[in-house]
CSV table of C-alpha atoms and ligand atoms in Angstrom, one decimal:
chain,number,residue,atom,x,y,z
A,857,MET,CA,31.3,-17.7,19.6
A,858,THR,CA,28.4,-19.0,17.5
A,859,THR,CA,25.0,-17.3,17.6
A,860,SER,CA,21.4,-18.4,17.7
A,861,ILE,CA,18.4,-16.3,16.8
A,862,ILE,CA,15.0,-16.4,18.5
A,863,GLY,CA,11.9,-14.5,17.4
A,864,LEU,CA,9.3,-13.6,20.0
A,865,LEU,CA,5.6,-13.4,19.1
A,866,ASP,CA,4.9,-11.5,15.9
A,867,SER,CA,8.6,-10.7,15.4
A,868,ASP,CA,9.1,-14.4,14.6
A,869,PRO,CA,8.9,-13.9,10.7
A,870,LEU,CA,11.5,-11.1,10.9
A,871,ALA,CA,13.7,-13.4,13.0
A,872,ALA,CA,13.4,-16.1,10.3
A,873,THR,CA,14.4,-13.6,7.7
A,874,LEU,CA,17.4,-12.4,9.8
A,875,ALA,CA,18.4,-16.1,10.4
A,876,LYS,CA,18.2,-16.9,6.7
A,877,LYS,CA,20.3,-13.9,5.7
A,878,SER,CA,22.9,-14.2,8.5
A,879,GLY,CA,23.2,-18.0,8.5
A,880,PHE,CA,22.6,-18.1,12.3
A,881,GLU,CA,20.5,-21.0,13.5
A,882,LYS,CA,16.9,-20.0,14.5
A,883,ILE,CA,15.7,-21.8,17.6
A,884,PRO,CA,11.9,-22.2,17.6
A,885,LEU,CA,9.9,-21.2,20.6
A,886,ASP,CA,6.7,-22.7,22.0
A,887,LEU,CA,4.6,-19.9,23.6
A,888,HIS,CA,1.5,-21.0,25.4
A,889,ARG,CA,-1.0,-18.7,26.9
A,890,PHE,CA,-2.7,-20.1,30.0
A,891,PRO,CA,-6.4,-19.4,30.5
A,892,ASP,CA,-5.6,-16.7,33.1
A,893,GLY,CA,-3.4,-14.8,30.6
A,894,GLU,CA,0.0,-15.9,31.9
A,895,TRP,CA,2.7,-17.2,29.5
A,896,ARG,CA,4.5,-20.5,29.5
A,897,ILE,CA,7.6,-20.5,27.4
A,898,ARG,CA,9.5,-23.5,26.0
A,899,LEU,CA,12.5,-23.3,23.8
A,900,LEU,CA,12.6,-26.1,21.3
A,901,GLY,CA,16.4,-26.4,21.0
A,902,LYS,CA,19.7,-25.6,22.7
A,903,PRO,CA,20.8,-22.0,22.2
A,904,ASP,CA,24.4,-21.0,21.6
A,905,GLU,CA,26.1,-18.8,24.2
A,906,ASN,CA,25.4,-15.8,22.1
A,907,VAL,CA,21.7,-15.1,21.3
A,908,VAL,CA,20.0,-12.5,19.1
A,909,LEU,CA,16.5,-12.1,20.4
A,910,VAL,CA,14.1,-10.3,18.0
A,911,CYS,CA,11.1,-8.7,19.6
A,912,SER,CA,9.5,-5.4,18.4
A,913,LEU,CA,7.9,-3.8,21.4
A,914,ASP,CA,4.7,-2.3,20.0
A,915,GLN,CA,1.8,-3.3,22.4
A,916,PRO,CA,4.6,-3.6,25.0
A,917,ASN,CA,2.9,-4.6,28.2
A,918,ASP,CA,2.2,-8.2,27.3
A,919,LYS,CA,5.3,-8.6,25.2
A,920,THR,CA,7.6,-7.3,28.0
A,921,VAL,CA,6.5,-10.1,30.4
A,922,ALA,CA,7.2,-12.7,27.7
A,923,LEU,CA,10.6,-11.1,27.2
A,924,VAL,CA,11.4,-11.2,31.0
A,925,LEU,CA,10.5,-14.9,31.1
A,926,LEU,CA,12.5,-15.8,28.0
A,927,CYS,CA,15.6,-13.9,29.1
A,928,GLY,CA,15.4,-15.7,32.5
A,929,LEU,CA,15.1,-19.1,30.6
A,930,LEU,CA,18.1,-18.2,28.4
A,931,ARG,CA,20.3,-17.3,31.3
A,932,ASP,CA,19.3,-20.6,33.0
A,933,MET,CA,20.3,-22.4,29.8
A,934,GLY,CA,23.8,-20.9,30.0
A,935,VAL,CA,23.4,-18.0,27.5
A,936,LYS,CA,26.2,-15.5,28.1
A,937,HIS,CA,25.3,-12.7,25.8
A,938,ILE,CA,21.8,-11.5,24.6
A,939,THR,CA,21.4,-8.9,21.9
A,940,LEU,CA,17.8,-7.6,21.8
A,941,VAL,CA,16.8,-6.5,18.3
A,942,THR,CA,13.8,-4.4,18.9
A,943,PRO,CA,13.0,-2.5,15.7
A,944,TYR,CA,10.3,-0.5,17.6
A,945,LEU,CA,11.3,0.5,21.2
A,946,ALA,CA,8.5,1.2,23.5
A,947,TYR,CA,8.0,3.8,26.3
A,948,MET,CA,10.2,6.4,24.7
A,949,ARG,CA,7.6,9.1,24.5
A,950,GLN,CA,7.1,9.3,28.3
A,951,ASP,CA,10.5,10.9,28.5
A,952,VAL,CA,9.7,13.6,31.1
A,953,ALA,CA,7.2,14.0,34.0
A,954,PHE,CA,4.5,16.0,32.1
A,955,ASN,CA,2.4,16.6,35.3
A,956,PRO,CA,3.1,16.6,39.0
A,957,GLY,CA,3.0,13.0,40.3
A,958,GLU,CA,4.0,11.4,37.0
A,959,GLY,CA,7.1,9.4,36.5
A,960,VAL,CA,9.6,9.2,33.6
A,961,SER,CA,8.6,5.8,32.1
A,962,ALA,CA,11.4,5.9,29.5
A,963,ARG,CA,13.9,5.7,32.3
A,964,TYR,CA,12.1,2.9,34.2
A,965,PHE,CA,11.7,0.8,31.1
A,966,ALA,CA,15.3,1.4,30.1
A,967,ARG,CA,16.4,0.1,33.6
A,968,LEU,CA,14.3,-3.0,33.1
A,969,LEU,CA,15.6,-3.9,29.7
A,970,SER,CA,19.2,-3.0,30.7
A,971,GLY,CA,18.9,-5.7,33.4
A,972,LEU,CA,17.6,-8.3,31.0
A,973,VAL,CA,19.9,-8.1,27.9
A,974,ASP,CA,23.5,-7.1,27.1
A,975,ARG,CA,23.0,-5.1,24.0
A,976,LEU,CA,20.1,-3.4,22.2
A,977,ILE,CA,19.6,-2.6,18.5
A,978,THR,CA,16.7,-0.4,17.5
A,979,ILE,CA,15.4,1.8,14.7
A,980,ASP,CA,14.4,5.4,15.3
A,981,PRO,CA,13.4,5.4,18.9
A,982,HIS,CA,11.4,8.5,19.9
A,983,LEU,CA,14.4,10.6,21.0
A,984,HIS,CA,13.0,14.0,22.0
A,985,ARG,CA,13.9,15.2,25.4
A,986,ILE,CA,16.3,12.3,25.8
A,987,ALA,CA,18.9,12.9,23.2
A,988,ALA,CA,20.5,9.4,23.0
A,989,LEU,CA,19.5,6.0,24.4
A,990,GLU,CA,22.8,5.9,26.3
A,991,GLU,CA,21.4,8.6,28.6
A,992,VAL,CA,18.9,6.1,30.0
A,993,TYR,CA,20.2,2.6,29.0
A,994,SER,CA,23.2,1.2,30.8
A,995,ILE,CA,24.0,-1.3,28.0
A,996,PRO,CA,25.5,-0.7,24.6
A,997,CYS,CA,22.9,0.5,22.1
A,998,VAL,CA,22.9,0.7,18.4
A,999,THR,CA,20.4,3.3,17.1
A,1000,LEU,CA,19.6,3.1,13.4
A,1001,HIS,CA,17.9,5.9,11.4
A,1002,ALA,CA,15.5,4.8,8.7
A,1003,ALA,CA,15.2,8.0,6.8
A,1004,PRO,CA,17.7,6.9,4.0
A,1005,LEU,CA,15.7,3.7,3.5
A,1006,LEU,CA,12.5,5.7,3.3
A,1007,GLY,CA,14.1,8.2,0.9
A,1008,GLU,CA,15.3,5.4,-1.4
A,1009,TRP,CA,11.9,3.9,-1.4
A,1010,VAL,CA,10.2,7.2,-2.3
A,1011,ARG,CA,12.8,8.0,-5.0
A,1012,ASP,CA,12.3,4.5,-6.6
A,1013,ASN,CA,8.5,4.3,-6.3
A,1014,LEU,CA,6.9,7.8,-6.5
A,1015,SER,CA,7.1,10.8,-8.7
A,1016,GLY,CA,5.5,14.3,-8.8
A,1017,ILE,CA,5.4,14.5,-5.1
A,1018,ALA,CA,5.7,17.1,-2.3
A,1019,LEU,CA,6.4,16.0,1.3
A,1020,ILE,CA,5.0,17.3,4.5
A,1021,GLY,CA,6.3,16.6,8.0
A,1022,PRO,CA,3.4,17.2,10.4
A,1023,ASP,CA,5.4,18.5,13.3
A,1024,GLY,CA,8.9,19.8,14.2
A,1025,GLU,CA,10.1,16.4,15.3
A,1026,SER,CA,9.3,14.9,11.9
A,1027,GLU,CA,11.8,17.3,10.2
A,1028,GLN,CA,14.7,14.8,10.6
A,1029,TRP,CA,12.9,12.3,8.5
A,1030,VAL,CA,11.0,14.5,6.0
A,1031,SER,CA,14.0,16.7,5.1
A,1032,GLU,CA,16.3,13.6,4.5
A,1033,VAL,CA,13.6,11.8,2.5
A,1034,ALA,CA,12.9,14.9,0.4
A,1035,GLY,CA,16.7,15.3,-0.2
A,1036,ILE,CA,17.1,11.8,-1.5
A,1037,ALA,CA,13.9,11.9,-3.6
A,1038,ALA,CA,14.7,15.4,-4.9
A,1039,ALA,CA,11.2,16.7,-3.9
A,1040,PRO,CA,10.0,19.9,-2.1
A,1041,PHE,CA,9.0,19.6,1.5
A,1042,ALA,CA,7.4,21.6,4.4
A,1043,VAL,CA,7.3,21.1,8.1
A,1044,MET,CA,4.2,22.0,10.1
A,1045,GLN,CA,4.0,23.0,13.8
A,1046,LYS,CA,1.8,20.9,16.1
A,1047,LYS,CA,0.3,21.5,19.4
A,1048,ARG,CA,-0.9,18.5,21.4
A,1049,PHE,CA,-3.7,18.9,24.0
A,1050,GLY,CA,-4.5,15.2,24.5
A,1051,ASP,CA,-4.1,11.7,23.1
A,1052,ARG,CA,-6.5,12.5,20.2
A,1053,ASP,CA,-6.5,16.3,20.3
A,1054,VAL,CA,-3.8,17.8,18.2
A,1055,ARG,CA,-3.9,21.2,16.4
A,1056,ILE,CA,-1.9,21.9,13.3
A,1057,GLU,CA,-2.4,24.8,10.9
A,1058,VAL,CA,-1.5,24.0,7.3
A,1059,PRO,CA,-0.5,27.1,5.3
A,1060,ASP,CA,-1.6,27.8,1.7
A,1061,LEU,CA,0.2,25.2,-0.4
A,1062,SER,CA,-1.4,26.1,-3.8
A,1063,ALA,CA,2.1,26.3,-5.3
A,1064,TRP,CA,2.1,22.5,-5.1
A,1065,LYS,CA,-1.2,22.0,-6.9
A,1066,GLY,CA,-1.2,18.8,-9.1
A,1067,ARG,CA,1.4,17.1,-6.9
A,1068,THR,CA,0.8,14.0,-4.8
A,1069,ILE,CA,1.3,15.0,-1.1
A,1070,LEU,CA,3.2,12.5,1.0
A,1071,LEU,CA,2.9,12.9,4.8
A,1072,VAL,CA,6.1,11.6,6.5
A,1073,ASP,CA,6.3,10.9,10.2
A,1074,ASP,CA,8.3,8.6,12.5
A,1075,MET,CA,5.2,6.8,13.9
A,1076,ILE,CA,1.4,6.7,13.5
A,1077,SER,CA,-0.6,5.8,16.6
A,1078,THR,CA,-4.1,7.2,16.7
A,1079,GLY,CA,-3.6,8.7,13.3
A,1080,ARG,CA,-4.9,12.1,14.5
A,1081,THR,CA,-1.7,14.0,13.6
A,1082,LEU,CA,-1.9,13.0,10.0
A,1083,MET,CA,-5.7,13.3,9.8
A,1084,VAL,CA,-5.6,16.9,10.9
A,1085,VAL,CA,-3.2,17.7,8.1
A,1086,ALA,CA,-5.1,15.6,5.5
A,1087,GLU,CA,-8.4,17.3,6.2
A,1088,GLN,CA,-6.9,20.7,5.5
A,1089,LEU,CA,-5.1,19.5,2.4
A,1090,ARG,CA,-8.5,18.2,1.1
A,1091,GLN,CA,-10.0,21.6,1.7
A,1092,GLN,CA,-7.2,23.1,-0.3
A,1093,GLY,CA,-8.1,20.8,-3.2
A,1094,PHE,CA,-5.4,18.1,-2.9
A,1095,ASP,CA,-7.0,14.8,-3.9
A,1096,ASP,CA,-3.9,12.5,-3.7
A,1097,VAL,CA,-2.6,12.5,-0.2
A,1098,ARG,CA,-0.6,9.5,1.1
A,1099,ALA,CA,1.4,8.7,4.2
A,1100,LEU,CA,4.7,7.0,4.9
A,1101,CYS,CA,6.0,6.2,8.4
A,1102,VAL,CA,8.7,4.2,10.1
A,1103,HIS,CA,6.6,2.6,12.9
A,1104,ALA,CA,2.9,1.8,12.2
A,1105,LEU,CA,1.3,1.4,15.6
A,1106,HIS,CA,-2.3,2.2,14.5
A,1107,ASP,CA,-5.2,-0.3,14.5
A,1108,ASP,CA,-7.8,-1.0,11.8
A,1109,GLU,CA,-10.2,1.7,13.2
A,1110,ALA,CA,-7.5,4.4,12.9
A,1111,ALA,CA,-6.7,3.1,9.4
A,1112,ALA,CA,-10.3,3.5,8.4
A,1113,LYS,CA,-10.5,7.0,9.9
A,1114,MET,CA,-7.4,8.1,8.1
A,1115,LYS,CA,-8.9,6.9,4.8
A,1116,THR,CA,-12.1,8.9,5.5
A,1117,ALA,CA,-9.9,11.9,6.3
A,1118,GLY,CA,-8.5,11.7,2.7
A,1119,ILE,CA,-5.3,9.7,3.1
A,1120,ASN,CA,-5.4,7.3,0.2
A,1121,SER,CA,-2.7,4.9,1.4
A,1122,VAL,CA,-0.5,4.5,4.4
A,1123,LEU,CA,2.8,2.7,4.0
A,1124,SER,CA,5.4,1.8,6.7
A,1125,CYS,CA,8.7,0.0,7.4
A,1126,ASN,CA,8.3,-3.5,8.8
A,1127,THR,CA,9.6,-2.5,12.2
A,1128,VAL,CA,6.2,-3.4,13.5
A,1129,ALA,CA,4.3,-6.3,11.8
A,1130,HIS,CA,1.5,-4.4,10.1
A,1131,ALA,CA,-0.8,-4.5,7.0
A,1132,SER,CA,0.9,-1.3,5.8
A,1133,ASN,CA,4.4,-2.7,5.7
A,1134,ALA,CA,6.2,-1.8,2.4
A,1135,VAL,CA,9.8,-1.0,3.3
A,1136,ASP,CA,11.9,-3.9,4.4
A,1137,ILE,CA,14.4,-3.2,7.2
A,1138,SER,CA,16.0,-6.7,7.5
A,1139,ASP,CA,19.3,-5.8,5.7
A,1140,PHE,CA,19.5,-2.6,7.7
A,1141,LEU,CA,19.1,-4.6,11.0
A,1142,LEU,CA,21.9,-6.9,9.8
A,1143,GLN,CA,24.2,-3.9,9.4
A,1144,GLY,CA,23.3,-2.9,13.0
A,1145,MET,CA,24.0,-6.4,14.2
A,1146,ALA,CA,27.4,-6.4,12.6
A,1147,GLN,CA,28.4,-3.2,14.5
A,1148,ALA,CA,30.5,-3.8,17.6
B,2602,LIG,C1,5.0,12.6,17.9
B,2602,LIG,O1,5.8,13.3,18.3
B,2602,LIG,C2,5.2,11.6,16.8
B,2602,LIG,O2,6.2,11.9,16.0
B,2602,LIG,C3,3.9,11.3,16.0
B,2602,LIG,O3,3.6,12.5,15.3
B,2602,LIG,C4,2.8,11.0,16.9
B,2602,LIG,O4,3.2,10.0,17.9
B,2602,LIG,C5,1.7,10.4,16.1
B,2602,LIG,O5,0.6,10.1,17.0
B,2602,LIG,P1,-0.9,10.0,16.5
B,2602,LIG,O6,-0.9,9.2,15.3
B,2602,LIG,O7,-1.6,9.5,17.7
B,2602,LIG,O8,-1.3,11.4,16.3
């Protein structure tokens, strides 16, 4: 069965790269936004029976509707199998009812996507209280882990560094990156009280004086987690603090605030199209696509 590739919205350049590297034909899409905000979708070519649909799901609410419409169109055009390549998978952080009356959005979103596509490939979804995507998705899922890519990038581009993971969940990335880059690392403990209210106590790190400190996390959203750490590092006299993440979800305002807090540069994987992109994930995704 031959395969077509389609890129949705800002994932189109990544789809073009995957098409070039895989040899699959990319079918262009004409996406029109009506004045009332609704989408009109038009596929400018005939897809094969097997389609790889590339759509990172940062800013998911609008993109998900476009995805629903596109999958409907593909089925109407006779497509038998859709693989969704979504380097950033949304709604994974609402994995439990935190307060009475709340729902488990991760489950509801998984139900929706499982009804739209036949297979899903993603990178470092936020697996915390849900241990594996298969717990909530009823379709085959390929879950890739970007820490080795980050580690190789750090090893090849930085020296004289020490790494910090800002919370317990970041340990799986920071410990692996530190191992590959042969650098020391520490993991902090974080308490979250609200979207922008996090508390982290950074211990005395004077043994690392003179080193560049690299903060490593799976994602940056408001940037508060990293800012809270960076502010304390500055008080301890560290003047070269940088950050590296898998998924850069933050906007320009958060980027400016992180700079003010003392983070000299923020770099990310191109799982989300973002000005901070530095580590390319396209070969990695192709490996995931090749998995059964
Ligand atoms: C939390 O568990 C994640 O790993 C990140 O630390 C968090 O999502 C970052 O969010 P923010 O940038 O808003 O502090």
